[in-house]
Amino acid sequence: MLQLTYSFLLLLTVVTFGKTMACNETCSFTVDYENDRFLLDGKPFRFVSGSFHYFRALPGSWRHILRSMRAAGLNAVMTYIEWSTHEPREGEYNWDGIANLEQFIRIAEEENLFVILRPGPYICAERDMGGFPYWLLTKYPNIKLRTADADYLREVEKWYGVLMPRIQKHLRGQGGPVIMVSIENEYGSFSACDRRYLAYLKNLTERYVQNDAVLFTNDGPAQLHCGRIPGVLATLDFGSTENPEHYWQMLRKYQPKGPLVNAEFYPGWLTHWMEPMARVPVGPVANTLRAMLSSGANVNFYMFFGGTNFAFTAGANDGGPGKFQADITSYDYDAPLDEAGDPTTKYYALKSVIQEFLPDPDVPVPAKLPKMTLPPVKLNRYGSLMSSEARQALGQYTRSSEKTLSFEALNQHSGLVLYESTIPSGTNRDPLLLQIKNLRDRAYVHVDNKFVGVLSRENAIDSLPITLELGKRLQLLVENQGRINYNVANDFKGILGSVTIDGNEILNWTMTGFPLDNYSLLQSYIDRYSGYDGETSRNAAARIFQAKFTIQSRPIYDTYIYPSDWGKGIIFINGFNLGRYWPRAGPQVTLYVPRHILREGSNTILIIEYQKDVQGDAVITFSDEPKLDGLL
């Protein structure tokens, strides 16, 4: 009876929220340039919004997070639309599960939140290749992304032809909750500055949106020159500052009239592996927010909820010694709602400021959800990706070529590629110097199935001495750590240059692909080679571990895997790829485990450990708290 009553109240709340967004006659959302404001159904309107990307949380948590956002006083949610999520392979579209964009929009509307959509097609977002699908580089190796390149425009037009009809019925002019749609994303920061491209994308977007929502661009204050589009509302992106008025004045040089909008106001920041977790103090954030709202500005928090870069979706940036810095799996972002969707101290501080300016939504803040710990799990070893058994079961192709080929040339999105060739004979030099030019991104070096070291793009380490006694077969297991998502448009993966030993180029390569994106292959391998742990796995990297564990408690809560004694790799639970772990590099140690992938009774965990020789019992532990600030 209690459960029935709760369900009825939830339904009543949803229906009530939905009615408040309805318009009596003509629905519209427009810009009143003369009076520097927006008009919703003809009446003055100001939004305070928060970014929440549907593809960074499982659908079962969407309503809880959106309700928490509304409870903070927000009246809108902003989300990117990620092309690669919806078309991971050319012509194969996905609109289910975590890709159910329309369901996300419907839930937002039920929770009394307007929706702002950012379809890109480039989104950055610290995602692999900035949200572009990798196969664009396979199909068009010389494509010029984010320009008027004919191949690129053809693919964008095809993609919009599939995407936009799904959006149209949700636009405000059609009675839906979508009030704004962006054109591109911080284009002023991109070196191409191709105005023909922006004009084309404006016309393409207008074809579908027409006057049913407001079109806008967003740029940093100093990048407006190349990012703005005549006839389209320009908005700014900036974080905490003592003088937001300075930035508004920069905007007014290009757009003398119209509503002021900070489309990306940063309460937190992104984090790469091998650097401290980004932490942003709440005081300056709250003060800047109050100043902007006092001036009548519209604000969107980037991010209000960050979530997780599950599987291989995390991107990278082009900084550091090797001009490459991979993003961590967590996208907690030090946001007001943490990675699990729970309110933080920052949440309550910003809620207090928001409600100085917007009406109290009269929505209780959802309680922080309990977390659970689980007993340690002992895993069994099942060989290495280097073994012949694993190659037959998990290698999705084998190709031969005189020179090494990129992941994209091999039509592979993620995971690893094993490059193999023969070390030249006829030398008595010992050791020999192995060097790889243009490695993308990390090579686990083997000789005759013996792991001998690591080369790293991140740390600009491209050479390694190897001794003659090791053997004759050179094997380079190359990991894609995430394609660069900002500034660099075409980040191909694999070995893009020459491989030399003592300056002599090695040719005639065999390449085996391990995309690791098909869990059924991994499970079939485990089933077939139950108990297998041959000689190769004792000497090689990329070892496979698996175990069953039992959950007896109900209800099932979120938890965190705590791989503090492991090296670097990926973890699956019940076939779901939680993402990359790398505790020694940090700062992220734990991986977030959503309750929605766990089940009462038997569960399966599978780990592919790329580099550490896990000695003795292979044990993984769980925690009821996240650890994102390093092992120490």
XYZ file of C-alpha atoms in Angstrom:
632
model
C 0.000 0.000 0.000
C 2.866 2.379 0.851
C 4.516 1.708 -2.526
C 1.182 2.259 -4.303
C 0.680 5.584 -2.523
C 4.188 6.758 -3.411
C 3.681 5.865 -7.081
C 0.370 7.770 -7.144
C 1.961 10.866 -5.605
C 4.850 10.712 -8.082
C 2.411 10.512 -10.998
C 0.365 13.398 -9.569
C 3.508 15.498 -9.224
C 4.597 14.769 -12.796
C 1.171 15.665 -14.212
C 1.021 18.883 -12.202
C 4.493 19.929 -13.346
C 3.643 19.212 -16.973
C 0.548 21.436 -16.872
C 2.490 24.492 -15.688
C 4.530 24.452 -18.915
C 1.516 24.365 -21.190
C 0.586 27.490 -23.168
C -3.012 28.649 -23.510
C -3.000 29.675 -27.166
C 0.114 30.215 -29.312
C 3.316 28.686 -27.970
C 6.484 30.601 -28.758
C 9.945 31.515 -27.553
C 11.504 34.603 -29.108
C 14.134 37.275 -28.575
C 13.005 40.809 -27.765
C 16.176 42.596 -28.844
C 14.851 46.079 -28.165
C 14.202 45.311 -24.483
C 17.158 42.898 -23.980
C 15.034 39.927 -22.994
C 13.378 36.695 -24.024
C 9.643 36.279 -24.487
C 7.960 32.991 -23.586
C 4.515 32.776 -25.155
C 4.671 36.572 -25.463
C 5.631 37.245 -21.816
C 9.060 38.249 -20.410
C 11.139 35.243 -19.390
C 14.583 34.617 -17.891
C 16.208 31.213 -17.522
C 18.683 29.794 -15.061
C 19.682 26.458 -16.515
C 22.059 23.597 -15.842
C 23.950 21.322 -18.210
C 23.244 17.598 -17.879
C 24.248 15.312 -20.743
C 21.845 12.379 -21.011
C 24.620 10.137 -22.387
C 26.601 10.466 -19.136
C 23.999 8.835 -16.877
C 21.829 5.743 -17.175
C 18.154 6.436 -17.971
C 16.989 5.078 -14.622
C 18.625 8.076 -12.913
C 17.451 10.810 -15.293
C 14.292 11.764 -13.394
C 16.036 11.856 -10.014
C 18.760 14.172 -11.367
C 16.347 16.421 -13.263
C 14.129 16.740 -10.194
C 17.174 17.693 -8.115
C 17.964 20.392 -10.669
C 14.430 21.755 -10.522
C 14.528 21.692 -6.722
C 17.590 23.959 -6.856
C 15.462 26.585 -8.592
C 16.566 25.929 -12.171
C 13.883 26.301 -14.819
C 15.770 24.742 -17.755
C 18.226 21.976 -18.598
C 20.813 22.176 -21.356
C 22.212 19.103 -23.105
C 24.511 18.355 -25.978
C 23.408 15.841 -28.596
C 26.285 13.485 -29.346
C 26.436 12.283 -32.948
C 28.691 9.327 -32.107
C 26.227 8.061 -29.468
C 23.431 7.923 -32.031
C 25.374 6.787 -35.111
C 28.331 4.786 -33.758
C 28.725 3.092 -37.145
C 27.730 4.618 -40.436
C 24.024 4.236 -41.079
C 23.392 2.332 -37.809
C 21.306 4.563 -35.565
C 20.694 4.151 -31.847
C 17.803 5.865 -30.032
C 17.328 3.430 -27.145
C 18.564 3.261 -23.564
C 21.174 5.906 -22.821
C 20.598 7.247 -26.363
C 16.852 7.860 -25.884
C 17.003 11.610 -26.375
C 13.257 12.067 -26.765
C 12.576 10.263 -23.492
C 15.055 12.583 -21.781
C 13.218 15.615 -23.200
C 9.859 14.219 -22.065
C 11.094 13.602 -18.511
C 12.561 17.124 -18.352
C 9.183 18.537 -19.397
C 7.400 16.439 -16.775
C 9.787 17.829 -14.169
C 8.857 21.385 -15.233
C 12.163 22.142 -16.954
C 12.503 23.793 -20.327
C 15.153 22.270 -22.589
C 18.046 23.851 -24.480
C 19.577 21.591 -27.132
C 23.106 21.763 -28.503
C 23.324 19.447 -31.524
C 26.799 20.604 -32.582
C 27.480 18.669 -34.770
C 30.771 19.239 -32.915
C 30.216 19.377 -29.140
C 33.696 19.126 -27.508
C 32.308 18.103 -24.064
C 35.535 16.258 -23.175
C 34.235 13.378 -25.296
C 36.092 11.189 -27.780
C 36.688 13.260 -30.956
C 34.410 15.994 -29.637
C 31.337 13.853 -30.273
C 32.095 13.171 -33.926
C 31.830 9.490 -34.929
C 35.252 7.992 -35.646
C 34.110 6.491 -38.952
C 34.244 9.920 -40.584
C 38.044 9.495 -40.532
C 37.762 5.973 -41.957
C 35.491 7.039 -44.796
C 37.294 10.310 -45.525
C 40.949 10.203 -44.371
C 41.479 13.767 -45.616
C 38.210 15.235 -44.302
C 38.374 18.780 -42.962
C 35.993 18.720 -40.020
C 34.192 21.911 -39.005
C 34.732 23.552 -42.377
C 32.884 23.861 -45.682
C 34.607 20.676 -46.872
C 32.116 18.984 -49.218
C 32.485 15.519 -47.644
C 31.920 16.890 -44.163
C 28.883 18.950 -45.131
C 27.344 15.975 -46.904
C 27.599 13.843 -43.759
C 26.287 16.635 -41.499
C 23.284 17.145 -43.755
C 22.559 13.417 -43.717
C 22.861 13.303 -39.911
C 20.619 16.344 -39.403
C 18.104 14.761 -41.755
C 17.787 11.906 -39.242
C 18.145 13.916 -36.014
C 16.113 17.059 -36.566
C 12.728 15.483 -37.384
C 12.927 13.828 -33.946
C 13.427 17.242 -32.335
C 10.872 19.310 -34.242
C 7.787 18.169 -32.341
C 9.472 19.091 -29.054
C 10.191 22.714 -30.050
C 8.338 25.430 -28.149
C 6.575 26.663 -31.257
C 5.059 23.184 -31.556
C 3.996 23.174 -27.911
C 7.079 21.402 -26.589
C 9.696 22.343 -23.963
C 12.683 23.037 -26.272
C 13.222 26.802 -26.258
C 16.715 27.138 -27.790
C 18.927 25.261 -30.264
C 22.625 26.000 -30.761
C 24.613 26.276 -33.970
C 28.077 24.679 -33.602
C 30.007 25.048 -30.335
C 32.622 27.668 -29.412
C 33.532 27.963 -33.072
C 35.502 31.140 -32.423
C 38.134 28.999 -30.680
C 38.696 26.897 -33.805
C 41.468 28.076 -36.115
C 39.581 27.506 -39.393
C 37.256 30.516 -38.889
C 35.270 29.330 -41.921
C 32.324 31.706 -42.336
C 30.955 29.743 -45.289
C 30.600 26.745 -43.003
C 28.794 28.723 -40.316
C 26.420 30.204 -42.901
C 25.696 26.734 -44.265
C 25.045 25.303 -40.797
C 22.794 28.264 -39.933
C 20.677 27.668 -43.033
C 20.550 23.912 -42.406
C 19.458 24.351 -38.781
C 16.877 27.017 -39.691
C 15.360 24.627 -42.217
C 14.231 22.411 -39.333
C 13.845 24.816 -36.402
C 12.305 27.716 -38.350
C 10.768 30.108 -35.793
C 9.836 27.430 -33.266
C 12.877 28.053 -31.017
C 15.698 30.577 -30.630
C 18.973 29.803 -32.400
C 22.200 30.798 -30.653
C 25.990 30.527 -30.719
C 28.343 30.428 -27.729
C 31.954 31.587 -27.430
C 34.523 32.853 -25.005
C 34.483 36.669 -24.797
C 37.679 37.000 -26.843
C 36.533 34.579 -29.550
C 33.359 36.319 -30.720
C 34.918 37.576 -33.939
C 35.009 34.127 -35.563
C 32.243 32.441 -33.598
C 29.225 34.698 -33.970
C 26.808 34.404 -36.891
C 24.916 37.459 -38.180
C 21.226 37.157 -37.374
C 21.794 34.597 -34.600
C 21.823 35.352 -30.868
C 25.407 35.394 -29.574
C 26.083 34.166 -26.021
C 29.205 33.979 -23.863
C 31.058 31.314 -21.884
C 32.982 32.299 -18.738
C 33.531 31.268 -15.142
C 33.996 33.057 -11.836
C 35.063 36.687 -12.143
C 34.932 39.815 -10.011
C 33.683 41.823 -12.979
C 31.224 40.046 -15.287
C 30.232 43.451 -16.637
C 33.586 43.565 -18.449
C 32.593 40.492 -20.452
C 29.125 41.829 -21.208
C 30.753 44.951 -22.633
C 32.857 42.768 -24.950
C 29.642 41.096 -26.142
C 27.958 44.451 -26.719
C 30.644 45.423 -29.218
C 29.287 42.704 -31.485
C 25.665 42.535 -30.309
C 24.488 45.955 -29.041
C 21.048 44.723 -28.015
C 19.467 41.500 -26.838
C 19.367 39.354 -23.695
C 22.630 38.645 -21.893
C 23.409 34.923 -21.676
C 26.286 33.047 -20.080
C 25.796 29.700 -21.816
C 28.669 28.006 -19.957
C 29.143 29.304 -16.432
C 31.733 27.062 -14.786
C 31.094 25.967 -11.182
C 33.757 23.267 -11.677
C 36.262 22.146 -14.275
C 37.564 19.123 -16.177
C 40.428 16.853 -15.085
C 43.083 14.849 -16.955
C 44.946 11.784 -15.763
C 48.205 12.586 -13.947
C 47.027 15.928 -12.541
C 45.151 16.951 -9.378
C 41.372 16.746 -9.389
C 39.963 20.114 -10.423
C 38.302 21.740 -7.421
C 36.586 25.136 -7.709
C 35.674 27.000 -4.485
C 32.009 27.877 -4.142
C 32.422 31.442 -2.857
C 33.558 33.097 -6.120
C 31.026 31.000 -8.073
C 28.143 32.178 -5.902
C 29.314 35.805 -6.017
C 29.608 35.803 -9.821
C 26.211 34.141 -10.158
C 24.613 36.792 -7.955
C 26.245 39.571 -9.973
C 25.033 38.136 -13.284
C 21.494 37.571 -12.077
C 21.416 41.073 -10.579
C 22.170 42.474 -14.042
C 19.255 40.538 -15.545
C 21.408 37.951 -17.293
C 20.398 34.398 -18.182
C 22.778 31.706 -16.930
C 23.510 28.072 -17.695
C 25.788 26.141 -15.338
C 28.335 23.957 -17.130
C 28.064 21.456 -15.515
C 25.257 21.236 -12.965
C 25.533 17.432 -13.129
C 28.591 15.937 -14.831
C 28.168 12.172 -14.650
C 30.519 9.591 -16.163
C 32.414 8.915 -19.383
C 31.479 5.252 -19.557
C 33.337 2.779 -21.795
C 35.672 4.505 -24.290
C 33.858 7.843 -24.514
C 36.317 10.093 -22.626
C 38.269 12.474 -24.837
C 41.582 14.289 -24.471
C 43.255 17.664 -24.886
C 46.435 18.730 -26.667
C 48.529 19.942 -23.721
C 51.415 18.500 -21.713
C 54.846 17.162 -22.784
C 53.438 15.080 -25.638
C 50.666 17.527 -26.596
C 48.190 14.936 -25.376
C 46.302 14.733 -22.071
C 43.619 12.075 -21.693
C 40.507 12.921 -19.673
C 39.619 10.812 -16.653
C 36.577 8.510 -16.699
C 34.656 10.471 -14.085
C 33.008 13.696 -15.214
C 32.158 14.688 -11.649
C 33.444 18.159 -12.653
C 33.195 19.328 -9.017
C 29.623 20.137 -10.048
C 26.719 20.993 -7.682
C 25.404 17.445 -8.165
C 28.186 14.890 -7.859
C 28.907 11.950 -10.158
C 26.164 9.869 -8.526
C 23.639 12.727 -8.739
C 23.763 13.660 -5.052
C 23.592 17.313 -3.888
C 26.825 18.808 -2.546
C 27.620 21.799 -0.351
C 28.004 23.760 -3.583
C 24.480 22.737 -4.609
C 22.891 24.278 -1.530
C 24.950 27.470 -1.787
C 23.940 28.040 -5.411
C 20.329 27.081 -4.703
C 20.219 29.875 -2.133
C 21.451 32.438 -4.675
C 19.086 31.267 -7.429
C 16.077 31.596 -5.189
C 16.912 35.242 -4.539
C 15.899 35.870 -8.159
C 13.541 33.110 -9.310
C 10.358 31.814 -7.668
C 10.678 28.901 -5.262
C 9.682 25.833 -7.307
C 8.218 24.205 -4.200
C 10.007 20.958 -5.036
C 11.762 19.161 -2.161
C 15.421 18.356 -2.765
C 15.591 14.592 -3.346
C 17.502 12.898 -0.539
C 21.048 11.738 -1.101
C 20.751 8.120 -2.201
C 22.454 5.526 0.017
C 25.564 3.785 -1.293
C 26.656 0.250 -0.540
C 29.908 -1.605 -0.154
C 30.389 -5.244 -1.114
C 32.776 -7.974 0.063
C 36.116 -8.223 -1.808
C 35.952 -10.348 -4.946
C 38.712 -12.778 -5.896
C 39.126 -13.045 -9.663
C 40.442 -15.851 -11.842
C 43.001 -15.302 -14.587
C 41.990 -16.182 -18.130
C 45.119 -15.619 -20.157
C 46.197 -12.533 -22.075
C 45.102 -10.776 -25.250
C 48.545 -11.757 -26.557
C 47.759 -15.493 -26.461
C 46.752 -17.375 -29.592
C 43.510 -18.425 -27.901
C 42.508 -14.825 -27.169
C 43.447 -13.685 -30.660
C 41.197 -16.303 -32.198
C 38.286 -15.481 -29.891
C 38.622 -11.721 -29.456
C 40.602 -10.457 -32.430
C 37.968 -9.088 -34.803
C 40.307 -8.969 -37.816
C 43.896 -9.559 -38.900
C 45.449 -7.374 -41.602
C 48.886 -7.342 -43.194
C 50.610 -4.288 -44.617
C 54.117 -3.120 -45.435
C 53.645 -0.195 -43.073
C 51.554 0.213 -39.961
C 47.947 1.350 -40.403
C 45.915 3.603 -38.115
C 42.885 2.479 -36.127
C 40.760 4.494 -38.524
C 42.282 2.893 -41.624
C 41.477 -0.436 -39.970
C 37.931 0.826 -39.247
C 38.353 0.410 -35.494
C 36.904 2.808 -32.943
C 38.277 1.781 -29.564
C 40.386 -0.663 -27.567
C 43.763 -1.869 -28.786
C 45.561 -2.949 -31.948
C 48.413 -5.458 -31.855
C 51.167 -4.610 -34.380
C 53.676 -7.443 -35.037
C 56.806 -7.746 -37.141
C 60.264 -9.358 -37.088
C 63.328 -7.786 -35.482
C 66.096 -7.601 -38.130
C 68.904 -10.141 -37.680
C 72.605 -9.774 -38.359
C 73.545 -7.414 -35.561
C 75.549 -7.982 -32.393
C 74.638 -4.679 -30.802
C 73.058 -5.135 -27.397
C 70.834 -3.418 -26.440
C 69.018 -2.199 -29.532
C 67.052 1.050 -29.492
C 63.397 0.757 -30.450
C 61.754 4.010 -31.540
C 58.191 4.773 -32.672
C 57.432 8.024 -34.443
C 53.969 9.470 -34.020
C 52.568 6.942 -31.552
C 48.892 7.438 -30.743
C 48.679 6.845 -27.760
C 50.342 4.159 -25.636
C 52.303 1.050 -26.638
C 52.795 -2.025 -24.459
C 56.011 -3.390 -25.939
C 56.554 -7.170 -26.149
C 59.205 -9.391 -27.660
C 58.151 -13.001 -28.209
C 55.136 -12.478 -25.902
C 57.268 -11.048 -23.091
C 56.203 -7.627 -21.825
C 59.294 -5.374 -21.762
C 58.027 -1.802 -21.314
C 55.709 1.066 -22.198
C 55.975 3.947 -24.662
C 53.739 6.960 -24.096
C 52.498 9.831 -26.219
C 51.350 11.676 -23.075
C 54.859 11.818 -21.633
C 56.666 12.111 -24.988
C 58.465 8.792 -24.434
C 58.945 7.220 -27.857
C 62.030 4.991 -27.475
C 63.024 1.935 -25.441
C 66.175 -0.240 -25.339
C 65.550 -3.951 -25.948
C 68.091 -6.736 -25.561
C 68.942 -9.444 -28.089
C 68.202 -12.307 -25.732
C 64.512 -11.425 -25.604
C 63.666 -12.941 -28.976
C 62.830 -12.050 -32.553
C 59.150 -11.129 -32.720
C 58.423 -7.471 -31.975
C 54.872 -6.939 -30.709
C 53.390 -3.519 -30.003
C 49.989 -3.558 -28.314
C 48.753 0.002 -28.889
C 46.010 1.576 -26.789
C 43.683 4.353 -27.939
C 43.320 6.576 -24.847
C 40.661 8.860 -26.337
C 40.665 11.160 -29.335
C 41.384 14.839 -28.747
C 38.133 16.754 -28.361
C 39.259 20.391 -28.458
C 41.221 22.427 -31.001
C 42.649 19.392 -32.875
C 40.003 18.027 -35.252
C 41.529 14.860 -36.741
C 43.214 12.798 -34.025
C 44.004 9.485 -35.729
C 45.057 6.570 -33.524
C 47.636 3.781 -33.718
C 51.161 3.956 -35.117
C 51.167 6.790 -37.656
C 54.898 7.010 -38.314
C 57.866 4.704 -38.700
C 59.052 2.029 -36.274
C 62.823 1.713 -36.187
C 65.440 -0.384 -34.399
C 68.808 1.358 -34.247
C 67.559 3.669 -36.977
C 66.528 0.910 -39.382
C 62.840 0.956 -40.283
C 60.864 -2.200 -39.656
C 58.398 -3.168 -42.369
C 55.883 -5.938 -43.104
C 53.414 -5.737 -40.257
C 50.556 -7.932 -39.136
C 47.792 -6.112 -37.244
C 45.147 -7.704 -35.020
C 42.265 -5.584 -33.731
C 40.778 -5.792 -30.229
C 38.025 -3.131 -30.160
C 36.687 -4.607 -26.876
C 33.262 -3.188 -27.703
C 31.473 -6.540 -27.973
C 31.111 -8.110 -24.550
C 29.574 -11.291 -25.932
C 32.969 -12.136 -27.450
C 34.639 -11.711 -24.064
C 32.050 -13.906 -22.380
C 32.398 -16.577 -25.077
C 36.154 -16.550 -24.570
C 35.732 -16.993 -20.797
C 33.238 -19.822 -21.295
C 35.493 -21.599 -23.768
C 38.735 -21.254 -21.825
C 37.445 -21.658 -18.293
C 40.423 -22.046 -15.963
C 42.948 -21.283 -18.718
C 46.110 -19.445 -17.613
C 48.913 -20.389 -19.998
C 52.548 -19.361 -20.179
C 51.812 -16.338 -22.349
C 49.578 -14.767 -19.714
C 52.330 -15.076 -17.111
C 54.763 -13.060 -19.235
C 52.560 -10.770 -21.331
C 50.492 -7.689 -20.580
C 46.751 -7.221 -21.185
C 45.653 -10.011 -18.861
C 42.008 -10.990 -18.527
C 40.367 -11.585 -15.136
C 36.806 -12.588 -14.328
C 34.695 -13.630 -11.357
C 31.135 -13.997 -10.134
C 29.915 -12.179 -7.057
C 26.600 -12.202 -5.238
C 24.392 -9.364 -4.040
C 21.859 -10.493 -1.483
C 20.589 -7.167 -0.134
C 17.600 -5.230 -1.366
C 17.241 -2.510 -2.428
C 20.413 -2.370 -4.490
C 22.323 0.915 -4.234
C 25.143 2.533 -6.186
C 28.674 1.524 -5.261
C 32.264 2.231 -6.313
C 34.940 -0.184 -7.484
C 38.223 0.530 -5.719
C 41.104 -0.867 -7.851
C 43.864 0.675 -5.744
C 46.240 -2.283 -6.192
C 45.732 -2.561 -9.953
C 47.544 -0.767 -12.762
C 45.652 0.414 -15.836
C 42.771 -1.065 -17.775
C 38.999 -1.363 -18.128
C 36.271 -2.989 -16.030
C 32.965 -4.555 -17.075
C 30.132 -5.444 -14.706
C 27.361 -7.612 -16.129
C 28.629 -6.727 -19.588
C 28.532 -2.955 -19.014
C 31.841 -1.137 -19.590
C 32.363 1.202 -16.624
C 35.348 2.870 -18.295
C 39.084 3.197 -17.817
C 40.857 2.928 -14.448
C 44.435 4.116 -13.763
C 44.859 4.641 -10.007
C 48.638 5.083 -9.992
C 48.356 7.982 -12.430
C 45.242 9.323 -10.710
C 43.700 11.441 -9.508
C 40.657 9.200 -10.028
C 40.901 5.940 -8.124
C 37.346 4.573 -7.858
C 34.983 3.817 -10.733
C 31.315 4.672 -10.247
C 28.989 1.652 -10.461
C 25.340 2.649 -11.100
C 22.769 0.574 -9.257
C 20.911 0.033 -12.530
C 23.511 -2.417 -13.885
C 23.563 -4.556 -10.719
C 21.122 -7.334 -9.916
C 20.060 -9.359 -6.952
C 21.876 -12.686 -6.899
C 24.715 -13.474 -9.286
C 26.740 -10.723 -10.978
C 29.826 -10.870 -13.208
C 32.922 -8.679 -13.124
C 35.546 -8.789 -15.900
C 38.793 -6.810 -15.884
C 41.384 -6.374 -18.617
C 44.554 -5.215 -16.861
C 46.821 -3.645 -19.471
C 50.170 -3.428 -17.726
C 50.545 -4.495 -14.072
C 51.737 -7.985 -13.192
C 49.061 -8.756 -10.609
C 50.798 -11.147 -8.231
C 49.148 -13.636 -5.865
C 45.416 -13.394 -5.423
C 43.764 -11.024 -7.874
C 41.291 -9.192 -5.648
C 39.052 -6.227 -6.338
C 37.317 -4.252 -3.597
C 34.272 -1.993 -3.424
C 33.609 1.193 -1.492
C 30.539 3.184 -0.528
C 32.413 6.446 -1.162
C 34.118 7.854 -4.269
C 37.841 8.537 -4.259
C 38.742 11.091 -6.918
C 41.692 12.886 -5.332
C 44.462 10.310 -5.651
C 45.764 7.378 -3.647
C 47.631 9.480 -1.094
